Coordinates of C-alpha atoms in Angstrom, one line a residue:
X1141 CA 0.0 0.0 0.0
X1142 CA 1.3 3.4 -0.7
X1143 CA -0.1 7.0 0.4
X1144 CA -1.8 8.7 -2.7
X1145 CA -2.5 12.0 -0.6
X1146 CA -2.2 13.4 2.6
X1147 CA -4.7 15.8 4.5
X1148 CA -3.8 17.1 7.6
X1149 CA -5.8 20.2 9.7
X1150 CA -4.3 21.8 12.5
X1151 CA -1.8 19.5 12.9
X1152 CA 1.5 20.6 14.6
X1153 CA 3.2 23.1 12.5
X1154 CA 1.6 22.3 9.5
X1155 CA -0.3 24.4 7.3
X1156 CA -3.5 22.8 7.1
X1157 CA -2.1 20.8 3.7
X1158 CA -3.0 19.0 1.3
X1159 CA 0.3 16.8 -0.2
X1160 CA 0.1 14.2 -3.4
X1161 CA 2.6 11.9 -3.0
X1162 CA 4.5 9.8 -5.3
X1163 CA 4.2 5.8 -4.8
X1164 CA 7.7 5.2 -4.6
X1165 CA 10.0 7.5 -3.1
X1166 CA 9.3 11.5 -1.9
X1167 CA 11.9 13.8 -0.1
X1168 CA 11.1 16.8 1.9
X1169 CA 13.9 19.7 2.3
X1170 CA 13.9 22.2 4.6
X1171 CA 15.9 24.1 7.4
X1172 CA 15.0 22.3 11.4
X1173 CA 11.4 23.8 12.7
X1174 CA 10.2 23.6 8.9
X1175 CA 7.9 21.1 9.6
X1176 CA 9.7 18.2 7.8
X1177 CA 9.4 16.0 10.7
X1178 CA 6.1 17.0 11.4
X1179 CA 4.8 15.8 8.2
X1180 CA 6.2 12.4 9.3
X1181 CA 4.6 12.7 12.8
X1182 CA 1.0 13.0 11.1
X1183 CA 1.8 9.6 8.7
X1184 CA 3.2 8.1 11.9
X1185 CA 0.2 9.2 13.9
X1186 CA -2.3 7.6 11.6
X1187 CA -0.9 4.3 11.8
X1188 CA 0.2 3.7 15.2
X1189 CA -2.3 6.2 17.0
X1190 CA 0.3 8.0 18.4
X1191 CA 3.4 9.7 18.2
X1192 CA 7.2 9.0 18.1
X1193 CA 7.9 12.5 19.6
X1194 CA 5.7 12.6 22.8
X1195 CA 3.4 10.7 25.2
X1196 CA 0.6 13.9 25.2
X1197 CA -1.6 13.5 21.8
X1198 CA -3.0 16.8 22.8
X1199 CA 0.5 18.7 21.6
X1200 CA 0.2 17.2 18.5
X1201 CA -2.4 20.2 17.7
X1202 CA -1.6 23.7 16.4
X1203 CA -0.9 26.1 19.0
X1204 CA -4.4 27.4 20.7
X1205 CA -6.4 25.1 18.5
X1206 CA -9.2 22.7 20.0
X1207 CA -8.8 20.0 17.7
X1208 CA -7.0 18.6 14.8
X1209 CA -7.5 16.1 11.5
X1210 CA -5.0 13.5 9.9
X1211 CA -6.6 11.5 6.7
X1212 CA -5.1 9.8 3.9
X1213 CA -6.3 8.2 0.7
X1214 CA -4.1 5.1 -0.4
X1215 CA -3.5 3.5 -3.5
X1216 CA -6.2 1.7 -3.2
X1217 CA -8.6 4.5 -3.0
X1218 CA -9.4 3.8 0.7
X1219 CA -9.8 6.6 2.8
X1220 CA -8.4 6.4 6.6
X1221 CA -8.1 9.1 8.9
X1222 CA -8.2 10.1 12.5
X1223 CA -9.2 13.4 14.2
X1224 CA -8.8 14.6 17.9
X1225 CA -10.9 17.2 20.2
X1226 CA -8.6 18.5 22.8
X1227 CA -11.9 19.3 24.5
X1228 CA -13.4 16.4 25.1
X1229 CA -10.5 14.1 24.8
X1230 CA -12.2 12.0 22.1
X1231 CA -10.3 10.5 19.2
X1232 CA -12.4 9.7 15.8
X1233 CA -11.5 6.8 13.6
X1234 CA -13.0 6.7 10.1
X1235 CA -12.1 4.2 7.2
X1236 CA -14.2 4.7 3.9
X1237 CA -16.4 7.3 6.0
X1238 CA -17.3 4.6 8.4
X1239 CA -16.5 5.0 12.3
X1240 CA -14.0 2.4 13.9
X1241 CA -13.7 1.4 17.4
X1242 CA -9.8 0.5 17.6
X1243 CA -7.1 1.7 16.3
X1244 CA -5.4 -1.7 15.1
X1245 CA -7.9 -1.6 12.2
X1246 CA -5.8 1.2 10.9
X1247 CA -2.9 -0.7 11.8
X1248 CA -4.0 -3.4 9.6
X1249 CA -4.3 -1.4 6.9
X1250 CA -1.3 1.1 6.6
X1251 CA 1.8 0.0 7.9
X1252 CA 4.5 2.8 9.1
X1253 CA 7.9 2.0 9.3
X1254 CA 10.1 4.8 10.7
X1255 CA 13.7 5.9 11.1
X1256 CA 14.4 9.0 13.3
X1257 CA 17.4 9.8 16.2
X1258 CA 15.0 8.0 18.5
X1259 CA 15.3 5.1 16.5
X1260 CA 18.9 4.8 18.4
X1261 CA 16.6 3.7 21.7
X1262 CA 16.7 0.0 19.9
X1263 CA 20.5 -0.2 21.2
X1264 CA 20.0 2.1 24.1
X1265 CA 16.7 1.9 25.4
X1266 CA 16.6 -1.7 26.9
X1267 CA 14.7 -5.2 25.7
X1268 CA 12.2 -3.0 25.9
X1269 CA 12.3 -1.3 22.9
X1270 CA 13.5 -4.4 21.2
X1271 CA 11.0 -6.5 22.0
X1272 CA 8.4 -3.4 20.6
X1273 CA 10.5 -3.5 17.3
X1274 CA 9.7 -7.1 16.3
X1275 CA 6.4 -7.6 17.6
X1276 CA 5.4 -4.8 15.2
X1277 CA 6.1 -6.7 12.1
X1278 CA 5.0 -9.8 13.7
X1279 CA 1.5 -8.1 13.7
X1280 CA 2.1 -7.5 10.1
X1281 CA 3.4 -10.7 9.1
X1282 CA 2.4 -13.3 11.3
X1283 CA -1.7 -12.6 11.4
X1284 CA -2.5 -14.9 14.8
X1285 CA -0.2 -13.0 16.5
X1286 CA -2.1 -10.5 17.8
X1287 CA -4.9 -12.9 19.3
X1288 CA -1.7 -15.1 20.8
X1289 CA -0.5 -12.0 22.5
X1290 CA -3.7 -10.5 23.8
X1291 CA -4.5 -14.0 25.4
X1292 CA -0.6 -14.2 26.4
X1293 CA -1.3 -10.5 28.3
X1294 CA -4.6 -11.1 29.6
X1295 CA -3.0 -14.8 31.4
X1296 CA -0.3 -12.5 32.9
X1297 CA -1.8 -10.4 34.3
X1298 CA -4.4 -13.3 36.0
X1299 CA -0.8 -14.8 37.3
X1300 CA 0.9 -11.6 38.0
X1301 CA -2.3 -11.1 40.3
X1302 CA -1.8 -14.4 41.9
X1303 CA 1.6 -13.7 42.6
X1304 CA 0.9 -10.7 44.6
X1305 CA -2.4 -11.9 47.0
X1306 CA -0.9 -15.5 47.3
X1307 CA -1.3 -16.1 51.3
X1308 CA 0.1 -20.0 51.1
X1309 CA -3.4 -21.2 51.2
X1310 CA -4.4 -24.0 49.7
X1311 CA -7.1 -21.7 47.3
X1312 CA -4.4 -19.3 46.6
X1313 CA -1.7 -21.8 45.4
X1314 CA -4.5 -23.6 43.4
X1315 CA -5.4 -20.6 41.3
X1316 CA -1.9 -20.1 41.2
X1317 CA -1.4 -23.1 39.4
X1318 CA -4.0 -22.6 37.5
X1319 CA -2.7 -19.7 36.2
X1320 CA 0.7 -20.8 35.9
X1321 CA -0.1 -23.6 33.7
X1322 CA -1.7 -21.6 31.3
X1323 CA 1.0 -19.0 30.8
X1324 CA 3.4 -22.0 30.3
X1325 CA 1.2 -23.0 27.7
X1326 CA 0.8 -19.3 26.1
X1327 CA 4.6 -18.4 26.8
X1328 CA 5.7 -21.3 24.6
X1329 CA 3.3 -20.8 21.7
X1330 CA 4.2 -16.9 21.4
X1331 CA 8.2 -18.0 22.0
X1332 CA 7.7 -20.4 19.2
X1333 CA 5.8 -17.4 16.5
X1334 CA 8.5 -15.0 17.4
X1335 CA 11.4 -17.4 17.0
X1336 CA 10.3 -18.2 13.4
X1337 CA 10.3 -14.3 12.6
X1338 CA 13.3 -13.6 14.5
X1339 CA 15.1 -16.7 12.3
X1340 CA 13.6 -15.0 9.1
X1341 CA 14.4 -11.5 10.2
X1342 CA 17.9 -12.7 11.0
X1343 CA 18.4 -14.5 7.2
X1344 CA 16.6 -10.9 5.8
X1345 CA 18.7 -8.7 7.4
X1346 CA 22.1 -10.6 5.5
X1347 CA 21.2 -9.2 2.3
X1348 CA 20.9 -5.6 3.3
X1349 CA 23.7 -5.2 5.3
X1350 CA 25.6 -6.6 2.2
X1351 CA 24.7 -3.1 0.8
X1352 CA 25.0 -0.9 3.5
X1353 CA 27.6 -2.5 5.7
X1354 CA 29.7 -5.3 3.7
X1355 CA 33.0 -5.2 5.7
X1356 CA 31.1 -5.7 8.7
X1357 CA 28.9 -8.0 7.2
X1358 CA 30.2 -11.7 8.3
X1359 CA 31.1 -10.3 12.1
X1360 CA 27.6 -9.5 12.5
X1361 CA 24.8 -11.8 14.9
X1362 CA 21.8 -11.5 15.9
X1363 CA 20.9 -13.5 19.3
X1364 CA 17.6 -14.6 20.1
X1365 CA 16.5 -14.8 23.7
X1366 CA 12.8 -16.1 24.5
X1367 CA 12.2 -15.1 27.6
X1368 CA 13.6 -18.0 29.7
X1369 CA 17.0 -20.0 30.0
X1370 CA 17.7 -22.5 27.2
X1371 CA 17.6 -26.3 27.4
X1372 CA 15.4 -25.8 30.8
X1373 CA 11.0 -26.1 30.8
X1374 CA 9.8 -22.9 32.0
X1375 CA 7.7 -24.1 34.6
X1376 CA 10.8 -25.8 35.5
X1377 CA 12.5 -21.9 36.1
X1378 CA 9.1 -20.5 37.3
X1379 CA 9.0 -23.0 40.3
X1380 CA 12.8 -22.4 41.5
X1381 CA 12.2 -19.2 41.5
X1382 CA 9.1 -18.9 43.6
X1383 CA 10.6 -17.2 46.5
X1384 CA 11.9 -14.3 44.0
X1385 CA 8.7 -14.1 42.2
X1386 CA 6.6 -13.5 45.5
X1387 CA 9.4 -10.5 46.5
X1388 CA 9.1 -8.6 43.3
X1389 CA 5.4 -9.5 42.9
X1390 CA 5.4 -10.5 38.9
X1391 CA 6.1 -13.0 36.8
X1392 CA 9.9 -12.9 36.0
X1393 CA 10.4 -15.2 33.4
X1394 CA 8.5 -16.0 30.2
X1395 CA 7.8 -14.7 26.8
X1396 CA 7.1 -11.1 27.9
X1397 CA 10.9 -11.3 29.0
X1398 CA 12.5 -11.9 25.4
X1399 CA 14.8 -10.1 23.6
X1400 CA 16.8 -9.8 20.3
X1401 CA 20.3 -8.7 20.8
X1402 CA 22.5 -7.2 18.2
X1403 CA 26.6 -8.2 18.5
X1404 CA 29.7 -7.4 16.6
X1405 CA 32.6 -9.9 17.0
X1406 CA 30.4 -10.8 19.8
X1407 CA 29.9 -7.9 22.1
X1408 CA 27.3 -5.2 22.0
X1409 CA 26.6 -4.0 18.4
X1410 CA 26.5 -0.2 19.9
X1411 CA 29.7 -0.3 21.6
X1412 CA 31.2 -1.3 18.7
X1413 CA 30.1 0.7 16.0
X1414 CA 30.8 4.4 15.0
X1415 CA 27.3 6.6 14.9
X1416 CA 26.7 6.3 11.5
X1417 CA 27.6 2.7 11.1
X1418 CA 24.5 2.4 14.2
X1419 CA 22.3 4.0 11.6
X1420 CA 23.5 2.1 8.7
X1421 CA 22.4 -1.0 10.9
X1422 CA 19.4 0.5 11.8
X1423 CA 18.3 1.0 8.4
X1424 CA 19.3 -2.6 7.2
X1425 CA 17.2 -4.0 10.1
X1426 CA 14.4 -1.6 8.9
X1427 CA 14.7 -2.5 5.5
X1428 CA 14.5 -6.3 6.5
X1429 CA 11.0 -5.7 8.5
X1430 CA 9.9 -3.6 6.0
X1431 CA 11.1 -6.5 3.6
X1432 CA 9.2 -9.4 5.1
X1433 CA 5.8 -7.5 5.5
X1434 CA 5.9 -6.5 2.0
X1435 CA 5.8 -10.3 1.3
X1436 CA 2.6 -11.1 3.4
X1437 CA 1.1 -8.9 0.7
X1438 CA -1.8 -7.7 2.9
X1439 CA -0.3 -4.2 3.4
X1440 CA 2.7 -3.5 2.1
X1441 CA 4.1 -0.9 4.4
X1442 CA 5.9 3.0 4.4
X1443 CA 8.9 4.0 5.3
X1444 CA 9.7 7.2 7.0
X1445 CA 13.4 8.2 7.5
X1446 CA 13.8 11.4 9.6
X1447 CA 17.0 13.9 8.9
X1448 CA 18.9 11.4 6.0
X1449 CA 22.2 13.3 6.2
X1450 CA 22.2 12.8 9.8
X1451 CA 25.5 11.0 10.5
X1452 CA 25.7 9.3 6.9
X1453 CA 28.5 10.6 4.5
X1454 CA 28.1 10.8 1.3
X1455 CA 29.4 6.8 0.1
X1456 CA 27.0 5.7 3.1
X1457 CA 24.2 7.6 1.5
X1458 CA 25.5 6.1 -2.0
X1459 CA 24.8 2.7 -0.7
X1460 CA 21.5 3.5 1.0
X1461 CA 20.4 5.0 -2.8
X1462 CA 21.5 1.8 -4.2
X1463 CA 19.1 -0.4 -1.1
X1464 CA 16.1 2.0 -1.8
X1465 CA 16.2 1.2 -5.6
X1466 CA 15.5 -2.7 -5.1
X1467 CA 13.1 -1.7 -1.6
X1468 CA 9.4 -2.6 -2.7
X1469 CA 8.3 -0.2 -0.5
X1470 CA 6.8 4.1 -0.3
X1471 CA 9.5 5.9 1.1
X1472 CA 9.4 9.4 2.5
X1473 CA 12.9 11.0 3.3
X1474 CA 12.9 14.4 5.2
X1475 CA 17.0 16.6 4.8
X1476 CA 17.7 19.8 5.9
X1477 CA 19.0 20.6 1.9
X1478 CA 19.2 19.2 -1.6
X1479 CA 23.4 18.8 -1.2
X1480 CA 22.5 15.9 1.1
X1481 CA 20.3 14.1 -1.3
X1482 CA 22.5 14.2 -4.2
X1483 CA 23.6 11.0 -4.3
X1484 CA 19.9 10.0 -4.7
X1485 CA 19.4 12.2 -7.5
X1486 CA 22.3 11.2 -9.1
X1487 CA 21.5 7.1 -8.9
X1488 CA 17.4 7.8 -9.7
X1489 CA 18.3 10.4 -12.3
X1490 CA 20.9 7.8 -14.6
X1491 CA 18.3 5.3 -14.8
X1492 CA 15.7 8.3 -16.3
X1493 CA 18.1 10.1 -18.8
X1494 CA 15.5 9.1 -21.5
X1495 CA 12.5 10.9 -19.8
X1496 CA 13.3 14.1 -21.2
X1497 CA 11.2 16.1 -23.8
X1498 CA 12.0 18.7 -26.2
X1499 CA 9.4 20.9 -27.7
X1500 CA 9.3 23.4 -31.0
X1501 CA 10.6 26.1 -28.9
X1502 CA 13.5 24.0 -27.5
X1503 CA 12.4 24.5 -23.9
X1504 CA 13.2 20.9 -21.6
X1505 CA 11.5 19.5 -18.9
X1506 CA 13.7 16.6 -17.1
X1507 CA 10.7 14.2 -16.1
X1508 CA 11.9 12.6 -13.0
X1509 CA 9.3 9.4 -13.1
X1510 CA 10.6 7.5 -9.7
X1511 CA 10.2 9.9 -6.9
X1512 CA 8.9 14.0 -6.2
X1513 CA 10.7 16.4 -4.0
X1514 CA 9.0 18.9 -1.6
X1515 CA 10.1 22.1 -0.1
X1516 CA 8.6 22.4 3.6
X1517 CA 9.3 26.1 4.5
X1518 CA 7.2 27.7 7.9
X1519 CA 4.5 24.3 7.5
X1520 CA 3.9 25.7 3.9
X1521 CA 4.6 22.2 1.5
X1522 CA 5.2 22.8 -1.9
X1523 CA 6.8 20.7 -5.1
X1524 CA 10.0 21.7 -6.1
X1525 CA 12.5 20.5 -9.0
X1526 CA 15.0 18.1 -7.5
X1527 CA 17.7 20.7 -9.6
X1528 CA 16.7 23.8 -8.0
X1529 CA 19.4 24.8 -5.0
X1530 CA 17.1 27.8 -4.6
X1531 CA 14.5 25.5 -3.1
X1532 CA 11.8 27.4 -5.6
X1533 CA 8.9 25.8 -6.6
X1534 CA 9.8 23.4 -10.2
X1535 CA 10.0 25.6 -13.6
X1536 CA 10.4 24.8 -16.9
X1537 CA 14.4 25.6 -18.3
X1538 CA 14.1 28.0 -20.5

């Protein structure tokens, strides 16, 4: 699925706006406080329900106003959008006109991959933020997860609860049981899903960082942890640990405990790797995800990379040109100026040197055919020529 055009009202920054984008790949330029990260923000929004930049969805409105609008029609001609009264606190959901209930029904049918300098929270944030980063394309890709994991939650929290009021009575250490049995049951089914994905993210992820990283390529792993020791049943660990358990009052092993970790010559990717090189691997692992629910065919989803010329150099952004030619995804690319996106230009623009017309009066128009460039200047969004260093809006040469 691609985004055909973007409405927002109110929103942030923005102008209210109106943007057509192109179904492959679409940059934004402009200085920081422009409203290039904004835009992203509003796609973000309407495909998560929230925001990458703050907890508070009431900020996400223009200063002093009450309410504000995010809608989008895709490339199939579905509508989706979202709107917020700061009033009363109530958030709208609409598909095709028609009110929604939950916000995973959007979910299900835009999918919003993004790249920004919080991204770097995968490394530094904790198994945490891990953990969040794969079950989002497990929702994508594998389509019982969701149900696996609402039941997984719903069970722990039943035993978490247990954990906490157990008195050592023969009722308590019943329901206990009871409960402990059936996250056993849940812990290993989810372990099970996410191991598969992890094992196909892991083979994924190969081919891209053949492009963007290829001398750190074979020093590379990617360790999967379920949640529990290896080689040991977990109701095995849960009942050793009993006494621990009832000190900290939850459940301290089990699938809600798992967690992906990313090594170089075998210690911490992040202590290992220069900033850029971070982002380089970031964007390989993105492209990977991206990759893998792009074959599930249901929704193929966006990516949204935030700042491009962010701690890349220019052969780093060569190489990420040359991923996002065979990506068979929408991409939307925000830089502060059209210097950094060069390299892009350059690789898109060889491959269209035929797309150029010449009329009676020997005027030429350069038709770029695989991506648009916008100039985002005060929240105001306009199409520019991917030429102009002037950031004006695109002219014909004369």
């Amino acid at each position: 699925m691609s985004v055909v055009k973007l409405v927002t009202n109110n929103f942030r920054n923005l102008n209210d706006a109106t943007i057509d984008f192109h179904s492959q790949l679409n940059f934004f330029v402009g200085d920081n406080g422009s409203g290039k990260s904004s835009l992203l923000e509003a796609l973000f929004f309407l495909g998560h329900g929230k925001s990458f930049r703050t907890s508070k969805l009431d900020a996400l409105a223009c200063h002093e106003k009450t309410n504000f609008v995010v809608s989008v029609r895709d490339g199939n001609n579905r509508q989706l959008g979202l709107s917020r009264d700061i009033t009363s606190g109530l958030t709208t959901i609409k598909i095709d006109g028609e009110f929604q209930n939950r916000l995973s029904v959007l979910a299900k049918n835009i999918a919003i991959q993004i790249v920004t300098p919080e991204s770097f929270k995968l490394f530094f944030g904790g198994p945490r933020e891990r953990r969040r980063f794969v079950d989002l394309g497990m929702f994508h890709v594998k389509h019982s997860f969701a149900q696996q994991w609402k039941n997984f939650n719903r069970v722990l929290k039943q035993r978490n609860a247990c954990i906490r009021l157990n008195n050592n009575s023969s009722e308590s250490n019943a329901m206990l049981a009871y409960w402990t049995d059936q996250f056993c049951q849940l812990s290993v089914e989810v372990a099970s899903v996410r191991e598969e994905y992890s094992l196909t993210l892991i083979d994924e992820l190969d081919g891209w960082l053949t492009i963007l990283l290829p001398n750190l390529k074979s020093r590379v792993t990617v360790q999967y942890l379920r949640g529990w020791p290896q080689k040991r049943e977990l109701a095995e660990v849960l009942f050793t640990n009993q006494e621990r358990e009832a000190k900290y009052g939850y459940s301290l092993y089990g699938a809600h405990k798992f967690d992906v970790k990313f090594l170089l010559d075998k210690q911490p990717l992040e202590t290992q790797l220069s900033r850029g090189q971070q982002k380089l691997f970031l964007l390989a692992l993105t492209f990977t995800q991206a990759k893998l629910i792009a074959r599930v065919e249901r929704v193929k989803p966006i990516l949204l990379i935030d700042d491009i010329g962010a701690e890349l150099d220019i052969n780093s952004r060569k190489a990420l040109s040359e991923a996002l030619e065979i990506l068979d995804c929408q991409v939307v690319i925000t830089a502060i100026s059209n210097d950094v996106l060069t390299p892009f230009f350059d690789r898109f623009n060889e491959s269209n040197k035929s797309d150029i017309d010449y009329s009676e009066n020997e005027r030429t128009i350069t038709k770029i055919e695989d991506y648009k460039v916008f100039h985002v200047k005060h929240g105001e969004i306009s199409a520019m020529s991917p030429n102009d260093s002037d950031l004006k809006t695109e002219t014909a040469i004369e």
